[in-house]
Amino acid sequence: MKENTIAPLGILAALADEIRDLIAALEPGAQVHRIGLRDFHQGILHGQPCVIALTRVGKAAAAATTATLLQRFGVGRVIFTGVAGGLHRDVRVGDIVIGSQALQHDMDARPLFARHELPLLGVDRLPADPALSEQLQASARRFLAGRASRVHRGLILTGDRFVGDAGTGHELRERLPDALCVEMEGAAVAQVCHEFGVPWAVLRTISDHADAQAEQDFLRFLREVASVYSHGILQDFLRRQVAAGDPYPMQQ
Ligand code: ADE
């Protein structure tokens, strides 16, 4: 990429329902690049250069998409948006969680490394970019104004498992009591961004309570609410950035 080009914002989600309205809102003239079975939509979204892609589900799919996004499109920051299962008792369906940290709850290379530690990275909880997360939190609060739902900031768990039984949800709550919610991609995106030195944030709307009812709640929420929330919050976020002037670092 040429010098003095504004680095686009990368926006990722795992499922089409989570990202549909964002892709539809790209200004005319957006380009679609198909790489590694994924479509990368490159264009202008609410006045900002963005690249939007569907990761598909799970950590490997999310990591592969993120690596392509960083290397081929030179994005300056990455936001992952989608739904999650609530774990903490304060977190309700319809609430929004912004990750302060992300952890892979199924990473377990004991006895070689401590439980949850990412081998050879020497860390388990990856910290989200504070400024980006703060801006997203403010946008989420404005989006939810007048509704009963709340915005939380805290630990997000990621694993290659849909948590749809009370036993697994209970075990995660016991093992990681400060976790707010569980999903399947965030900490993998975080790991790749960490390794490339790119700021990241995860924004999740709670679709279910990671229990025996989770599958039905998840499917209904995904159809009816997920994309509206993702788009509503990111629209506010992007418009504020435009109003505040150029927020993006220039490419080296
Ligand atoms: N995403 C939304 N709900 C989830 C759950 N219960 N488990 C894992 N990922 C999810």
Short mmCIF file of C-alpha atoms and ligand atoms in Angstrom, two decimals:
data_model
loop_
_atom_site.label_atom_id
_atom_site.label_comp_id
_atom_site.label_asym_id
_atom_site.label_seq_id
_atom_site.Cartn_x
_atom_site.Cartn_y
_atom_site.Cartn_z
CA MET A 1 0.00 0.00 0.00
CA LYS A 2 1.21 3.53 -0.81
CA GLU A 3 2.52 5.95 1.79
CA ASN A 4 -0.02 8.38 3.25
CA THR A 5 -2.95 6.10 2.51
CA ILE A 6 -5.52 5.89 5.25
CA ALA A 7 -5.45 2.38 6.71
CA PRO A 8 -8.92 0.86 6.43
CA LEU A 9 -10.80 -0.50 9.40
CA GLY A 10 -11.27 -4.28 9.35
CA ILE A 11 -14.72 -5.52 10.37
CA LEU A 12 -15.26 -9.25 10.92
CA ALA A 13 -18.19 -11.47 11.90
CA ALA A 14 -18.69 -15.24 11.90
CA LEU A 15 -22.14 -15.52 10.31
CA ALA A 16 -23.92 -13.77 7.45
CA ASP A 17 -26.78 -12.66 9.72
CA GLU A 18 -24.31 -10.81 11.92
CA ILE A 19 -22.91 -8.68 9.12
CA ARG A 20 -25.64 -8.45 6.45
CA ASP A 21 -26.71 -4.86 7.12
CA LEU A 22 -23.11 -3.62 7.23
CA ILE A 23 -22.30 -5.05 3.79
CA ALA A 24 -25.57 -3.62 2.44
CA ALA A 25 -24.59 -0.17 3.78
CA LEU A 26 -21.28 0.01 1.85
CA GLU A 27 -21.27 2.89 -0.63
CA PRO A 28 -21.73 1.94 -4.32
CA GLY A 29 -18.44 0.94 -5.94
CA ALA A 30 -17.26 -1.42 -3.19
CA GLN A 31 -15.05 -4.25 -4.45
CA VAL A 32 -15.28 -7.91 -3.50
CA HIS A 33 -12.01 -9.89 -3.31
CA ARG A 34 -12.37 -13.67 -2.98
CA ILE A 35 -9.39 -15.15 -1.12
CA GLY A 36 -9.25 -18.54 0.59
CA LEU A 37 -13.00 -19.21 0.23
CA ARG A 38 -13.83 -15.83 1.81
CA ASP A 39 -15.25 -12.61 0.39
CA PHE A 40 -13.50 -9.41 1.50
CA HIS A 41 -15.75 -6.40 0.82
CA GLN A 42 -13.57 -3.32 0.41
CA GLY A 43 -15.26 0.07 0.30
CA ILE A 44 -16.54 3.10 2.17
CA LEU A 45 -18.87 2.59 5.11
CA HIS A 46 -20.46 5.67 6.69
CA GLY A 47 -17.60 7.81 5.38
CA GLN A 48 -14.72 5.51 6.41
CA PRO A 49 -12.61 3.08 4.36
CA CYS A 50 -13.40 -0.43 5.58
CA VAL A 51 -12.84 -4.07 4.68
CA ILE A 52 -15.66 -6.35 5.84
CA ALA A 53 -15.37 -10.15 5.84
CA LEU A 54 -17.17 -13.19 7.11
CA THR A 55 -14.75 -15.39 9.06
CA ARG A 56 -17.08 -18.42 9.32
CA VAL A 57 -17.29 -20.21 12.66
CA GLY A 58 -14.48 -21.22 15.02
CA LYS A 59 -10.93 -20.26 15.91
CA ALA A 60 -9.08 -21.60 12.85
CA ALA A 61 -11.52 -19.95 10.44
CA ALA A 62 -11.31 -16.67 12.36
CA ALA A 63 -7.50 -16.72 12.54
CA ALA A 64 -7.11 -17.48 8.83
CA THR A 65 -9.47 -14.64 7.87
CA THR A 66 -7.74 -12.20 10.21
CA ALA A 67 -4.28 -13.03 8.82
CA THR A 68 -5.51 -12.39 5.26
CA LEU A 69 -7.22 -9.16 6.35
CA LEU A 70 -4.02 -7.86 7.92
CA GLN A 71 -1.60 -8.95 5.25
CA ARG A 72 -3.56 -8.32 2.07
CA PHE A 73 -5.54 -5.23 3.02
CA GLY A 74 -3.26 -3.44 5.48
CA VAL A 75 -6.05 -2.68 7.92
CA GLY A 76 -5.02 -0.44 10.82
CA ARG A 77 -7.52 -1.80 13.36
CA VAL A 78 -9.89 -4.74 13.61
CA ILE A 79 -13.37 -4.96 15.13
CA PHE A 80 -15.08 -8.32 15.52
CA THR A 81 -18.86 -8.15 15.91
CA GLY A 82 -21.48 -10.82 16.54
CA VAL A 83 -23.45 -12.66 19.19
CA ALA A 84 -22.36 -14.59 22.30
CA GLY A 85 -23.79 -16.74 25.07
CA GLY A 86 -24.02 -14.94 28.43
CA LEU A 87 -22.16 -16.50 31.37
CA HIS A 88 -22.12 -13.91 34.15
CA ARG A 89 -25.29 -13.48 36.20
CA ASP A 90 -25.41 -9.73 35.42
CA VAL A 91 -25.44 -10.35 31.66
CA ARG A 92 -28.87 -10.72 30.00
CA VAL A 93 -30.08 -11.54 26.48
CA GLY A 94 -29.99 -8.27 24.48
CA ASP A 95 -27.11 -6.81 26.53
CA ILE A 96 -23.87 -5.87 24.80
CA VAL A 97 -20.42 -7.01 25.90
CA ILE A 98 -17.24 -5.22 24.83
CA GLY A 99 -14.17 -7.36 25.51
CA SER A 100 -11.51 -5.89 27.78
CA GLN A 101 -9.61 -9.17 27.33
CA ALA A 102 -10.14 -12.39 25.37
CA LEU A 103 -9.09 -15.88 26.46
CA GLN A 104 -9.20 -19.27 24.69
CA HIS A 105 -11.01 -21.41 27.26
CA ASP A 106 -10.20 -24.66 25.43
CA MET A 107 -6.44 -24.00 25.21
CA ASP A 108 -4.84 -26.60 27.49
CA ALA A 109 -1.25 -27.67 26.81
CA ARG A 110 -0.62 -28.88 30.37
CA PRO A 111 1.80 -30.03 31.64
CA LEU A 112 3.99 -28.22 29.10
CA PHE A 113 2.32 -24.85 29.69
CA ALA A 114 -0.14 -23.48 32.24
CA ARG A 115 -3.83 -24.00 31.49
CA HIS A 116 -5.16 -21.37 29.00
CA GLU A 117 -1.65 -20.08 28.25
CA LEU A 118 -1.02 -19.59 24.53
CA PRO A 119 2.08 -21.74 24.03
CA LEU A 120 5.21 -19.72 23.22
CA LEU A 121 3.36 -16.43 23.58
CA GLY A 122 3.53 -16.62 27.38
CA VAL A 123 0.08 -15.07 27.87
CA ASP A 124 -3.49 -16.28 28.37
CA ARG A 125 -5.64 -13.14 28.47
CA LEU A 126 -5.06 -10.91 25.45
CA PRO A 127 -5.89 -7.25 26.11
CA ALA A 128 -8.16 -5.38 23.70
CA ASP A 129 -7.18 -1.90 22.54
CA PRO A 130 -8.49 0.40 25.31
CA ALA A 131 -9.23 3.44 23.10
CA LEU A 132 -11.04 1.45 20.42
CA SER A 133 -13.02 -0.46 23.06
CA GLU A 134 -13.93 2.78 24.85
CA GLN A 135 -15.26 4.31 21.63
CA LEU A 136 -17.29 1.16 20.88
CA GLN A 137 -18.66 1.17 24.41
CA ALA A 138 -19.81 4.78 24.02
CA SER A 139 -21.48 3.92 20.69
CA ALA A 140 -23.17 0.86 22.23
CA ARG A 141 -24.50 3.01 25.10
CA ARG A 142 -25.95 5.56 22.68
CA PHE A 143 -27.47 2.75 20.59
CA LEU A 144 -29.13 1.18 23.64
CA ALA A 145 -30.36 4.49 25.10
CA GLY A 146 -34.00 4.13 26.13
CA ARG A 147 -33.89 0.31 26.06
CA ALA A 148 -33.68 -1.96 29.09
CA SER A 149 -30.46 -3.64 27.88
CA ARG A 150 -27.04 -2.76 29.30
CA VAL A 151 -23.44 -2.48 28.09
CA HIS A 152 -20.71 -4.44 29.91
CA ARG A 153 -16.94 -4.47 29.54
CA GLY A 154 -14.90 -7.48 30.62
CA LEU A 155 -13.49 -10.90 29.84
CA ILE A 156 -14.73 -12.77 26.76
CA LEU A 157 -14.12 -16.52 26.41
CA THR A 158 -13.54 -18.21 23.06
CA GLY A 159 -13.54 -21.91 22.20
CA ASP A 160 -14.34 -24.35 19.41
CA ARG A 161 -17.59 -25.36 21.03
CA PHE A 162 -21.15 -24.05 21.04
CA VAL A 163 -22.09 -24.06 24.71
CA GLY A 164 -25.62 -25.43 24.67
CA ASP A 165 -25.89 -27.41 27.89
CA ALA A 166 -26.09 -26.26 31.48
CA GLY A 167 -23.14 -28.42 32.60
CA THR A 168 -20.57 -26.82 30.30
CA GLY A 169 -21.82 -23.31 31.06
CA HIS A 170 -21.62 -24.05 34.78
CA GLU A 171 -18.09 -25.45 34.49
CA LEU A 172 -16.89 -22.33 32.61
CA ARG A 173 -18.45 -20.05 35.26
CA GLU A 174 -16.69 -21.99 38.02
CA ARG A 175 -13.33 -22.08 36.24
CA LEU A 176 -13.34 -18.45 35.03
CA PRO A 177 -15.75 -16.56 37.33
CA ASP A 178 -15.04 -13.12 35.87
CA ALA A 179 -15.99 -14.19 32.31
CA LEU A 180 -18.96 -12.28 30.91
CA CYS A 181 -19.77 -14.38 27.84
CA VAL A 182 -18.62 -17.19 25.56
CA GLU A 183 -18.25 -17.29 21.78
CA MET A 184 -16.14 -19.04 19.14
CA GLU A 185 -13.84 -16.53 17.39
CA GLY A 186 -12.85 -13.43 19.41
CA ALA A 187 -9.68 -14.65 21.11
CA ALA A 188 -8.41 -16.17 17.85
CA VAL A 189 -8.79 -12.80 16.08
CA ALA A 190 -7.11 -11.25 19.11
CA GLN A 191 -4.16 -13.65 18.92
CA VAL A 192 -3.44 -12.87 15.26
CA CYS A 193 -3.82 -9.11 15.83
CA HIS A 194 -1.53 -9.38 18.88
CA GLU A 195 1.10 -11.18 16.82
CA PHE A 196 0.93 -8.54 14.06
CA GLY A 197 0.75 -5.60 16.50
CA VAL A 198 -2.65 -4.41 15.25
CA PRO A 199 -5.22 -2.97 17.71
CA TRP A 200 -8.42 -4.99 18.03
CA ALA A 201 -11.79 -4.96 19.78
CA VAL A 202 -14.65 -7.44 20.15
CA LEU A 203 -18.29 -6.37 20.36
CA ARG A 204 -20.83 -9.07 21.24
CA THR A 205 -24.59 -8.95 21.69
CA ILE A 206 -25.90 -11.61 24.09
CA SER A 207 -28.18 -14.02 22.22
CA ASP A 208 -28.59 -16.78 24.84
CA HIS A 209 -27.46 -17.94 28.27
CA ALA A 210 -25.14 -20.77 27.17
CA ASP A 211 -27.57 -23.35 28.58
CA ALA A 212 -30.01 -26.02 27.36
CA GLN A 213 -32.20 -23.30 25.80
CA ALA A 214 -29.22 -21.75 23.97
CA GLU A 215 -29.78 -23.23 20.51
CA GLN A 216 -33.34 -21.91 20.15
CA ASP A 217 -32.53 -18.50 21.67
CA PHE A 218 -29.42 -18.19 19.51
CA LEU A 219 -31.24 -18.97 16.24
CA ARG A 220 -34.14 -16.60 16.94
CA PHE A 221 -31.82 -13.79 18.04
CA LEU A 222 -29.57 -14.26 15.03
CA ARG A 223 -32.49 -13.96 12.60
CA GLU A 224 -34.23 -11.06 14.26
CA VAL A 225 -31.69 -8.88 16.05
CA ALA A 226 -27.98 -9.57 15.44
CA SER A 227 -27.37 -7.59 12.27
CA VAL A 228 -29.47 -4.62 13.42
CA TYR A 229 -27.35 -4.31 16.57
CA SER A 230 -24.00 -4.71 14.80
CA HIS A 231 -24.93 -2.15 12.17
CA GLY A 232 -26.55 0.30 14.58
CA ILE A 233 -23.54 0.43 16.89
CA LEU A 234 -20.90 0.53 14.15
CA GLN A 235 -22.81 3.23 12.27
CA ASP A 236 -22.65 5.45 15.35
CA PHE A 237 -18.97 4.56 15.86
CA LEU A 238 -17.96 5.36 12.25
CA ARG A 239 -19.96 8.59 12.03
CA ARG A 240 -18.40 9.85 15.25
CA GLN A 241 -14.94 9.09 13.86
CA VAL A 242 -15.69 11.09 10.72
CA ALA A 243 -17.01 13.99 12.81
CA ALA A 244 -13.87 13.92 14.98
CA GLY A 245 -11.50 14.11 11.98
CA ASP A 246 -9.12 11.49 10.60
CA PRO A 247 -8.84 8.81 13.27
CA TYR A 248 -6.70 6.36 11.35
CA PRO A 249 -2.97 5.92 11.51
CA MET A 250 -1.20 6.35 8.19
CA GLN A 251 0.45 3.28 6.71
CA GLN A 252 4.23 3.16 7.06
N1 ADE B 1 -22.39 -17.69 20.35
C1 ADE B 1 -23.64 -17.36 20.74
N2 ADE B 1 -24.07 -18.19 21.72
C2 ADE B 1 -23.06 -19.05 21.96
C3 ADE B 1 -22.90 -20.13 22.84
N3 ADE B 1 -23.88 -20.49 23.67
N4 ADE B 1 -21.72 -20.82 22.81
C4 ADE B 1 -20.73 -20.46 21.96
N5 ADE B 1 -20.84 -19.45 21.10
C5 ADE B 1 -21.99 -18.74 21.09
#
